[in-house]
């Protein structure tokens, strides 16, 4: 740790020494070449002539003069620009302490002066709200990918986890020629397209589809990078093939093919691996295992979903791998998109087939702070989980005429899940006295079919900003599951054993359809109003049956009426939407509200009873955005929402899959209300390559719906009901970061940041036959962050991030058990380029949390690395020797507070293995390498 702080201090002192070292100055005057008029606010930029990286920048004063100080001697490329004038680009050599370049005469674009030669390319151009980089002005290694190109662009950073930040904002979307390519995986572009195929890189905040369609700005923004290809690169194929074999029977293989022909794009991929590669990008989630114990989720529309191993960590219903366990993946997909020459028709269709098998052992250990005493709750679950899914999506855009557009989206998802899990759980007092012990086994087989369709028609009128939009949608969902469930529950207080041995059959049929109509009208030059109406109807049928064994046939044929759920659910919602939009060059203000009138009903087929409620909800919203300048922005958002109680909270479904828990009715449960506030600020100084941002949010829950729990300390059971609490729940979160160039000669950048969070949640706790006692769970954490990164093509690059912090977890009922712990997270990655196309790369992820009174300390350390060599003339073939978890110290452990409990979980993760990989990148693009 002392060495780390010494390094930080050395780098900071180096920065200050470099500031005092450079003392040369460049001065001059910019004038009109015809009448010698002084040009005010002309831009003067100094670039590195080797790689066109921006070094210094200034703007001329009213008398046309400029001054750039603190320059080293040497050769620079000077670029002088002024609106409607031709740019001047030439090389200068600074040798004297004060270098006076004299008069710089610019001419109108149509009247170029003979003595001025304009033959340079401008590396960075600001066009309105868009920053555009000329890809050819930035040098990267010959076979670099877009990912490598982004690292050298001013104002864009990529951290060790692969997160891209542009102008201080996290990039959420990466487009190819303005369109998504294979949807949700931007790494298809950044890690697979060669940088020499790229013409421009644009960074901007993308508006919502509705704003683009109607011309009315709704304030919704998504930080976006758009990769523009060179015209001669839009015809041909490119792709990648990876094959790897390792120790301990690990393997990994991927094939990906992409074909371009003008606007037509085709992509296909296939993956067969057990090394954590489950998608188009390499997954890093196995570095952190997350999870919990088995649980039962009761859904309002119907059904009981039993999950073992917890939190979908072994591959959830959607088939995604979230880091718990060791996965085996067999995935494939194909995507096709094209459009007509006149842009009248546009189609995008894709299909994915996935299969993920995950074996996992998860543990759950909690210090549960109950009234009068605390206890230890523990669970260990061993599971085998298999998910299979077939997913197809289609989008069709049709431009009826110059004022009307139609968009149709369709999706289909057919999935199945097989889960076999065995769990052992116990409850003990802090001094080790047994309370309960449970052994359970779950064998789940389920199938789900989903289909949805949505159509949106927008008709604009000749009057600007006037439009009408009609939207219709329909969704169907069918879910069938069979579960063999066995549990043996031992109660040590009275030496009692309860056994459940049942076959559970669950069926759910759900249909939803709706429509909306929105009319938008300009009320003035800057104000636009909208009004809309929508309705939706949801109908479902639920049947949850549990069968006991017949004592004679030993078959599961005896229906257990005590846990039977047989009902129909219906919901009819009518909504009115109103909004006002105020828009200028600097201000965007949106004020809106949605009022919902909903009738919900649950009809019990086996009881001939009905549970029905009529409820009214509001959802006000205020969004304010002020553009201080082209590179500074501040925004405020408020969202409110009525939180209606679900019918399941009012009248819980019958269940015995949680044998230690009994859910109680509460017909008097009322709605609560949530308020959410946020403030964000972004600033980017392109010339100095500095960015700063902060984000602050607050969430307030009023008259919250939360649990009231009554504990039986003797036999370890509890009763749970949902109640309104007249205390406000609060969550505060703050984050900020300052990024800047620390040493330009070394290409060394630095960032300093801070994260802080505070949570305060109320609930009721009590012992049986006692009045409820108000409980407050409070946690807070704070942690600074400091990071360094450097990128130099074909030399050395690294990224280091250090984040110490303090976390406190408070128990209102057991204050003597409050915990304040120290934590420290860090990440480091370094790549060194050796002669003869050899390369060595190492990355390290570290996570430490100090021990508490009942939970052990967490000290996770995962180091991965490889050495590689490239072959062939175009460097398209690479051999790589990779080692995962070099130190064999990776553990999947997580700690958090959940209600009254301080919880620590663990999961299996990928441990140390070695693998030899062969990677081949190919392209037939015109002008590219064959």
PDB file of C-alpha atoms in Angstrom, residues 380-567:
ATOM      1  CA  UNK A 380     -25.602 -24.251   1.038  1.00  0.00           C
ATOM      2  CA  UNK A 381     -27.104 -25.169  -2.341  1.00  0.00           C
ATOM      3  CA  UNK A 382     -25.697 -27.471  -5.023  1.00  0.00           C
ATOM      4  CA  UNK A 383     -27.400 -27.047  -8.385  1.00  0.00           C
ATOM      5  CA  UNK A 384     -27.349 -28.197 -11.984  1.00  0.00           C
ATOM      6  CA  UNK A 385     -29.081 -25.762 -14.279  1.00  0.00           C
ATOM      7  CA  UNK A 386     -29.761 -25.899 -18.024  1.00  0.00           C
ATOM      8  CA  UNK A 387     -31.367 -23.104 -20.037  1.00  0.00           C
ATOM      9  CA  UNK A 388     -32.371 -23.341 -23.678  1.00  0.00           C
ATOM     10  CA  UNK A 389     -33.888 -20.513 -25.690  1.00  0.00           C
ATOM     11  CA  UNK A 390     -34.861 -19.645 -29.251  1.00  0.00           C
ATOM     12  CA  UNK A 391     -35.359 -15.917 -29.773  1.00  0.00           C
ATOM     13  CA  UNK A 392     -36.406 -14.139 -32.977  1.00  0.00           C
ATOM     14  CA  UNK A 393     -37.016 -10.417 -33.543  1.00  0.00           C
ATOM     15  CA  UNK A 394     -38.101  -8.397 -36.545  1.00  0.00           C
ATOM     16  CA  UNK A 395     -38.293  -4.653 -37.172  1.00  0.00           C
ATOM     17  CA  UNK A 396     -39.763  -3.158 -40.334  1.00  0.00           C
ATOM     18  CA  UNK A 397     -39.801   0.563 -41.131  1.00  0.00           C
ATOM     19  CA  UNK A 398     -41.969   1.836 -43.958  1.00  0.00           C
ATOM     20  CA  UNK A 399     -42.015   5.448 -45.105  1.00  0.00           C
ATOM     21  CA  UNK A 400     -45.504   5.860 -46.543  1.00  0.00           C
ATOM     22  CA  UNK A 401     -44.686   9.335 -47.852  1.00  0.00           C
ATOM     23  CA  UNK A 402     -42.635  12.353 -46.813  1.00  0.00           C
ATOM     24  CA  UNK A 403     -44.901  12.968 -43.797  1.00  0.00           C
ATOM     25  CA  UNK A 404     -45.879   9.490 -42.602  1.00  0.00           C
ATOM     26  CA  UNK A 405     -43.843   6.638 -41.091  1.00  0.00           C
ATOM     27  CA  UNK A 406     -44.812   3.164 -39.933  1.00  0.00           C
ATOM     28  CA  UNK A 407     -42.703   0.940 -37.674  1.00  0.00           C
ATOM     29  CA  UNK A 408     -43.582  -2.662 -36.856  1.00  0.00           C
ATOM     30  CA  UNK A 409     -41.744  -4.734 -34.228  1.00  0.00           C
ATOM     31  CA  UNK A 410     -42.326  -8.442 -33.617  1.00  0.00           C
ATOM     32  CA  UNK A 411     -40.640 -10.816 -31.199  1.00  0.00           C
ATOM     33  CA  UNK A 412     -40.846 -14.492 -30.263  1.00  0.00           C
ATOM     34  CA  UNK A 413     -39.146 -16.305 -27.402  1.00  0.00           C
ATOM     35  CA  UNK A 414     -39.406 -20.035 -26.729  1.00  0.00           C
ATOM     36  CA  UNK A 415     -37.393 -21.156 -23.732  1.00  0.00           C
ATOM     37  CA  UNK A 416     -37.088 -24.046 -21.316  1.00  0.00           C
ATOM     38  CA  UNK A 417     -35.293 -24.625 -18.047  1.00  0.00           C
ATOM     39  CA  UNK A 418     -34.230 -27.751 -16.151  1.00  0.00           C
ATOM     40  CA  UNK A 419     -32.983 -27.223 -12.607  1.00  0.00           C
ATOM     41  CA  UNK A 420     -31.919 -29.836 -10.095  1.00  0.00           C
ATOM     42  CA  UNK A 421     -30.824 -28.529  -6.709  1.00  0.00           C
ATOM     43  CA  UNK A 422     -30.154 -29.823  -3.221  1.00  0.00           C
ATOM     44  CA  UNK A 423     -29.995 -27.478  -0.246  1.00  0.00           C
ATOM     45  CA  UNK A 424     -29.078 -27.708   3.424  1.00  0.00           C
ATOM     46  CA  UNK A 425     -30.060 -24.829   5.690  1.00  0.00           C
ATOM     47  CA  UNK A 426     -29.983 -24.136   9.400  1.00  0.00           C
ATOM     48  CA  UNK A 427     -30.711 -21.442  11.961  1.00  0.00           C
ATOM     49  CA  UNK A 428     -28.553 -21.035  15.092  1.00  0.00           C
ATOM     50  CA  UNK A 429     -28.174 -18.571  17.925  1.00  0.00           C
ATOM     51  CA  UNK A 430     -24.942 -16.570  18.103  1.00  0.00           C
ATOM     52  CA  UNK A 431     -23.648 -18.978  20.748  1.00  0.00           C
ATOM     53  CA  UNK A 432     -24.225 -21.968  18.437  1.00  0.00           C
ATOM     54  CA  UNK A 433     -27.513 -23.399  19.727  1.00  0.00           C
ATOM     55  CA  UNK A 434     -29.510 -25.169  16.994  1.00  0.00           C
ATOM     56  CA  UNK A 435     -32.985 -23.765  16.164  1.00  0.00           C
ATOM     57  CA  UNK A 436     -33.957 -25.442  12.866  1.00  0.00           C
ATOM     58  CA  UNK A 437     -32.363 -27.547  10.175  1.00  0.00           C
ATOM     59  CA  UNK A 438     -33.789 -28.090   6.690  1.00  0.00           C
ATOM     60  CA  UNK A 439     -32.848 -30.428   3.878  1.00  0.00           C
ATOM     61  CA  UNK A 440     -34.578 -29.915   0.532  1.00  0.00           C
ATOM     62  CA  UNK A 441     -34.435 -31.171  -3.044  1.00  0.00           C
ATOM     63  CA  UNK A 442     -35.994 -29.464  -6.050  1.00  0.00           C
ATOM     64  CA  UNK A 443     -36.287 -30.902  -9.563  1.00  0.00           C
ATOM     65  CA  UNK A 444     -37.803 -28.269 -11.828  1.00  0.00           C
ATOM     66  CA  UNK A 445     -38.748 -28.531 -15.517  1.00  0.00           C
ATOM     67  CA  UNK A 446     -40.396 -25.543 -17.155  1.00  0.00           C
ATOM     68  CA  UNK A 447     -41.304 -24.239 -20.606  1.00  0.00           C
ATOM     69  CA  UNK A 448     -42.235 -20.735 -21.643  1.00  0.00           C
ATOM     70  CA  UNK A 449     -43.523 -19.258 -24.913  1.00  0.00           C
ATOM     71  CA  UNK A 450     -43.712 -15.504 -25.473  1.00  0.00           C
ATOM     72  CA  UNK A 451     -44.875 -13.485 -28.456  1.00  0.00           C
ATOM     73  CA  UNK A 452     -45.225  -9.735 -28.887  1.00  0.00           C
ATOM     74  CA  UNK A 453     -46.084  -7.352 -31.700  1.00  0.00           C
ATOM     75  CA  UNK A 454     -46.064  -3.558 -31.767  1.00  0.00           C
ATOM     76  CA  UNK A 455     -46.949  -1.109 -34.530  1.00  0.00           C
ATOM     77  CA  UNK A 456     -46.414   2.665 -34.440  1.00  0.00           C
ATOM     78  CA  UNK A 457     -47.758   5.023 -37.113  1.00  0.00           C
ATOM     79  CA  UNK A 458     -46.801   8.702 -37.105  1.00  0.00           C
ATOM     80  CA  UNK A 459     -48.399  11.297 -39.347  1.00  0.00           C
ATOM     81  CA  UNK A 460     -46.728  14.701 -39.444  1.00  0.00           C
ATOM     82  CA  UNK A 461     -48.482  17.768 -40.839  1.00  0.00           C
ATOM     83  CA  UNK A 462     -47.212  20.627 -42.940  1.00  0.00           C
ATOM     84  CA  UNK A 463     -47.090  22.809 -39.867  1.00  0.00           C
ATOM     85  CA  UNK A 464     -43.775  22.078 -38.185  1.00  0.00           C
ATOM     86  CA  UNK A 465     -43.951  19.992 -34.966  1.00  0.00           C
ATOM     87  CA  UNK A 466     -47.622  19.091 -35.456  1.00  0.00           C
ATOM     88  CA  UNK A 467     -48.139  15.338 -35.594  1.00  0.00           C
ATOM     89  CA  UNK A 468     -50.297  12.471 -34.468  1.00  0.00           C
ATOM     90  CA  UNK A 469     -48.977   9.049 -33.434  1.00  0.00           C
ATOM     91  CA  UNK A 470     -50.986   5.857 -33.119  1.00  0.00           C
ATOM     92  CA  UNK A 471     -49.549   2.803 -31.379  1.00  0.00           C
ATOM     93  CA  UNK A 472     -50.961  -0.715 -30.889  1.00  0.00           C
ATOM     94  CA  UNK A 473     -49.402  -3.700 -29.131  1.00  0.00           C
ATOM     95  CA  UNK A 474     -50.217  -7.266 -28.119  1.00  0.00           C
ATOM     96  CA  UNK A 475     -48.352  -9.807 -25.966  1.00  0.00           C
ATOM     97  CA  UNK A 476     -48.947 -13.434 -25.064  1.00  0.00           C
ATOM     98  CA  UNK A 477     -47.160 -15.544 -22.462  1.00  0.00           C
ATOM     99  CA  UNK A 478     -47.582 -19.244 -21.642  1.00  0.00           C
ATOM    100  CA  UNK A 479     -45.662 -20.875 -18.815  1.00  0.00           C
ATOM    101  CA  UNK A 480     -45.843 -24.535 -17.716  1.00  0.00           C
ATOM    102  CA  UNK A 481     -43.698 -26.149 -15.043  1.00  0.00           C
ATOM    103  CA  UNK A 482     -43.469 -29.408 -13.100  1.00  0.00           C
ATOM    104  CA  UNK A 483     -41.515 -29.462  -9.857  1.00  0.00           C
ATOM    105  CA  UNK A 484     -40.698 -32.421  -7.641  1.00  0.00           C
ATOM    106  CA  UNK A 485     -40.234 -30.835  -4.234  1.00  0.00           C
ATOM    107  CA  UNK A 486     -39.027 -32.570  -1.068  1.00  0.00           C
ATOM    108  CA  UNK A 487     -38.096 -30.956   2.249  1.00  0.00           C
ATOM    109  CA  UNK A 488     -37.385 -32.248   5.759  1.00  0.00           C
ATOM    110  CA  UNK A 489     -37.625 -29.610   8.496  1.00  0.00           C
ATOM    111  CA  UNK A 490     -36.283 -30.360  11.989  1.00  0.00           C
ATOM    112  CA  UNK A 491     -37.426 -28.119  14.877  1.00  0.00           C
ATOM    113  CA  UNK A 492     -35.025 -28.615  17.809  1.00  0.00           C
ATOM    114  CA  UNK A 493     -37.253 -26.804  20.325  1.00  0.00           C
ATOM    115  CA  UNK A 494     -39.802 -29.648  20.484  1.00  0.00           C
ATOM    116  CA  UNK A 495     -37.896 -32.370  18.554  1.00  0.00           C
ATOM    117  CA  UNK A 496     -40.454 -32.169  15.735  1.00  0.00           C
ATOM    118  CA  UNK A 497     -39.852 -33.102  12.095  1.00  0.00           C
ATOM    119  CA  UNK A 498     -42.109 -31.938   9.259  1.00  0.00           C
ATOM    120  CA  UNK A 499     -41.771 -33.494   5.825  1.00  0.00           C
ATOM    121  CA  UNK A 500     -43.124 -32.277   2.477  1.00  0.00           C
ATOM    122  CA  UNK A 501     -42.978 -34.605  -0.539  1.00  0.00           C
ATOM    123  CA  UNK A 502     -45.013 -33.261  -3.470  1.00  0.00           C
ATOM    124  CA  UNK A 503     -45.269 -32.857  -7.213  1.00  0.00           C
ATOM    125  CA  UNK A 504     -46.185 -29.282  -8.110  1.00  0.00           C
ATOM    126  CA  UNK A 505     -47.801 -28.430 -11.434  1.00  0.00           C
ATOM    127  CA  UNK A 506     -48.012 -24.748 -12.348  1.00  0.00           C
ATOM    128  CA  UNK A 507     -49.721 -23.243 -15.395  1.00  0.00           C
ATOM    129  CA  UNK A 508     -49.976 -19.623 -16.461  1.00  0.00           C
ATOM    130  CA  UNK A 509     -51.720 -18.181 -19.527  1.00  0.00           C
ATOM    131  CA  UNK A 510     -51.391 -14.436 -19.976  1.00  0.00           C
ATOM    132  CA  UNK A 511     -52.628 -12.112 -22.747  1.00  0.00           C
ATOM    133  CA  UNK A 512     -52.120  -8.351 -22.912  1.00  0.00           C
ATOM    134  CA  UNK A 513     -53.125  -5.884 -25.585  1.00  0.00           C
ATOM    135  CA  UNK A 514     -53.297  -2.117 -25.736  1.00  0.00           C
ATOM    136  CA  UNK A 515     -53.346   0.998 -27.883  1.00  0.00           C
ATOM    137  CA  UNK A 516     -52.453   4.671 -27.563  1.00  0.00           C
ATOM    138  CA  UNK A 517     -53.047   7.894 -29.477  1.00  0.00           C
ATOM    139  CA  UNK A 518     -50.861  10.989 -29.031  1.00  0.00           C
ATOM    140  CA  UNK A 519     -51.411  14.393 -30.626  1.00  0.00           C
ATOM    141  CA  UNK A 520     -48.604  16.973 -30.652  1.00  0.00           C
ATOM    142  CA  UNK A 521     -49.248  20.670 -31.378  1.00  0.00           C
ATOM    143  CA  UNK A 522     -46.861  23.671 -31.450  1.00  0.00           C
ATOM    144  CA  UNK A 523     -48.247  26.301 -29.081  1.00  0.00           C
ATOM    145  CA  UNK A 524     -45.582  28.887 -29.868  1.00  0.00           C
ATOM    146  CA  UNK A 525     -42.160  29.087 -31.434  1.00  0.00           C
ATOM    147  CA  UNK A 526     -40.577  27.377 -28.454  1.00  0.00           C
ATOM    148  CA  UNK A 527     -43.408  25.571 -26.703  1.00  0.00           C
ATOM    149  CA  UNK A 528     -44.970  22.336 -27.849  1.00  0.00           C
ATOM    150  CA  UNK A 529     -47.863  20.594 -26.155  1.00  0.00           C
ATOM    151  CA  UNK A 530     -49.084  17.038 -26.374  1.00  0.00           C
ATOM    152  CA  UNK A 531     -52.073  15.099 -25.157  1.00  0.00           C
ATOM    153  CA  UNK A 532     -52.683  11.401 -25.389  1.00  0.00           C
ATOM    154  CA  UNK A 533     -54.916   8.555 -24.377  1.00  0.00           C
ATOM    155  CA  UNK A 534     -54.063   4.884 -23.946  1.00  0.00           C
ATOM    156  CA  UNK A 535     -55.642   1.731 -22.680  1.00  0.00           C
ATOM    157  CA  UNK A 536     -54.394  -1.755 -21.924  1.00  0.00           C
ATOM    158  CA  UNK A 537     -56.104  -4.979 -21.024  1.00  0.00           C
ATOM    159  CA  UNK A 538     -54.453  -7.887 -19.258  1.00  0.00           C
ATOM    160  CA  UNK A 539     -56.117 -11.268 -18.686  1.00  0.00           C
ATOM    161  CA  UNK A 540     -54.487 -14.347 -17.226  1.00  0.00           C
ATOM    162  CA  UNK A 541     -55.326 -17.818 -15.933  1.00  0.00           C
ATOM    163  CA  UNK A 542     -53.311 -19.363 -13.095  1.00  0.00           C
ATOM    164  CA  UNK A 543     -53.375 -22.891 -11.743  1.00  0.00           C
ATOM    165  CA  UNK A 544     -50.919 -23.951  -8.987  1.00  0.00           C
ATOM    166  CA  UNK A 545     -51.484 -27.558  -7.925  1.00  0.00           C
ATOM    167  CA  UNK A 546     -49.557 -29.670  -5.395  1.00  0.00           C
ATOM    168  CA  UNK A 547     -49.976 -33.445  -5.252  1.00  0.00           C
ATOM    169  CA  UNK A 548     -49.035 -35.745  -2.382  1.00  0.00           C
ATOM    170  CA  UNK A 549     -48.061 -39.380  -2.825  1.00  0.00           C
ATOM    171  CA  UNK A 550     -50.838 -41.934  -2.753  1.00  0.00           C
ATOM    172  CA  UNK A 551     -50.129 -44.374   0.098  1.00  0.00           C
ATOM    173  CA  UNK A 552     -51.108 -47.344  -2.085  1.00  0.00           C
ATOM    174  CA  UNK A 553     -49.842 -46.524  -5.587  1.00  0.00           C
ATOM    175  CA  UNK A 554     -47.010 -44.233  -4.404  1.00  0.00           C
ATOM    176  CA  UNK A 555     -47.896 -41.921  -7.293  1.00  0.00           C
ATOM    177  CA  UNK A 556     -48.370 -38.160  -6.894  1.00  0.00           C
ATOM    178  CA  UNK A 557     -52.142 -38.109  -7.339  1.00  0.00           C
ATOM    179  CA  UNK A 558     -53.581 -36.743  -4.061  1.00  0.00           C
ATOM    180  CA  UNK A 559     -54.372 -33.042  -4.465  1.00  0.00           C
ATOM    181  CA  UNK A 560     -53.378 -30.833  -1.531  1.00  0.00           C
ATOM    182  CA  UNK A 561     -56.262 -28.349  -1.268  1.00  0.00           C
ATOM    183  CA  UNK A 562     -54.457 -26.258   1.371  1.00  0.00           C
ATOM    184  CA  UNK A 563     -51.973 -24.882  -1.191  1.00  0.00           C
ATOM    185  CA  UNK A 564     -54.214 -24.822  -4.273  1.00  0.00           C
ATOM    186  CA  UNK A 565     -54.302 -21.592  -6.297  1.00  0.00           C
ATOM    187  CA  UNK A 566     -56.872 -21.610  -9.097  1.00  0.00           C
ATOM    188  CA  UNK A 567     -57.934 -18.176 -10.298  1.00  0.00           C
TER     189      UNK A 567
END
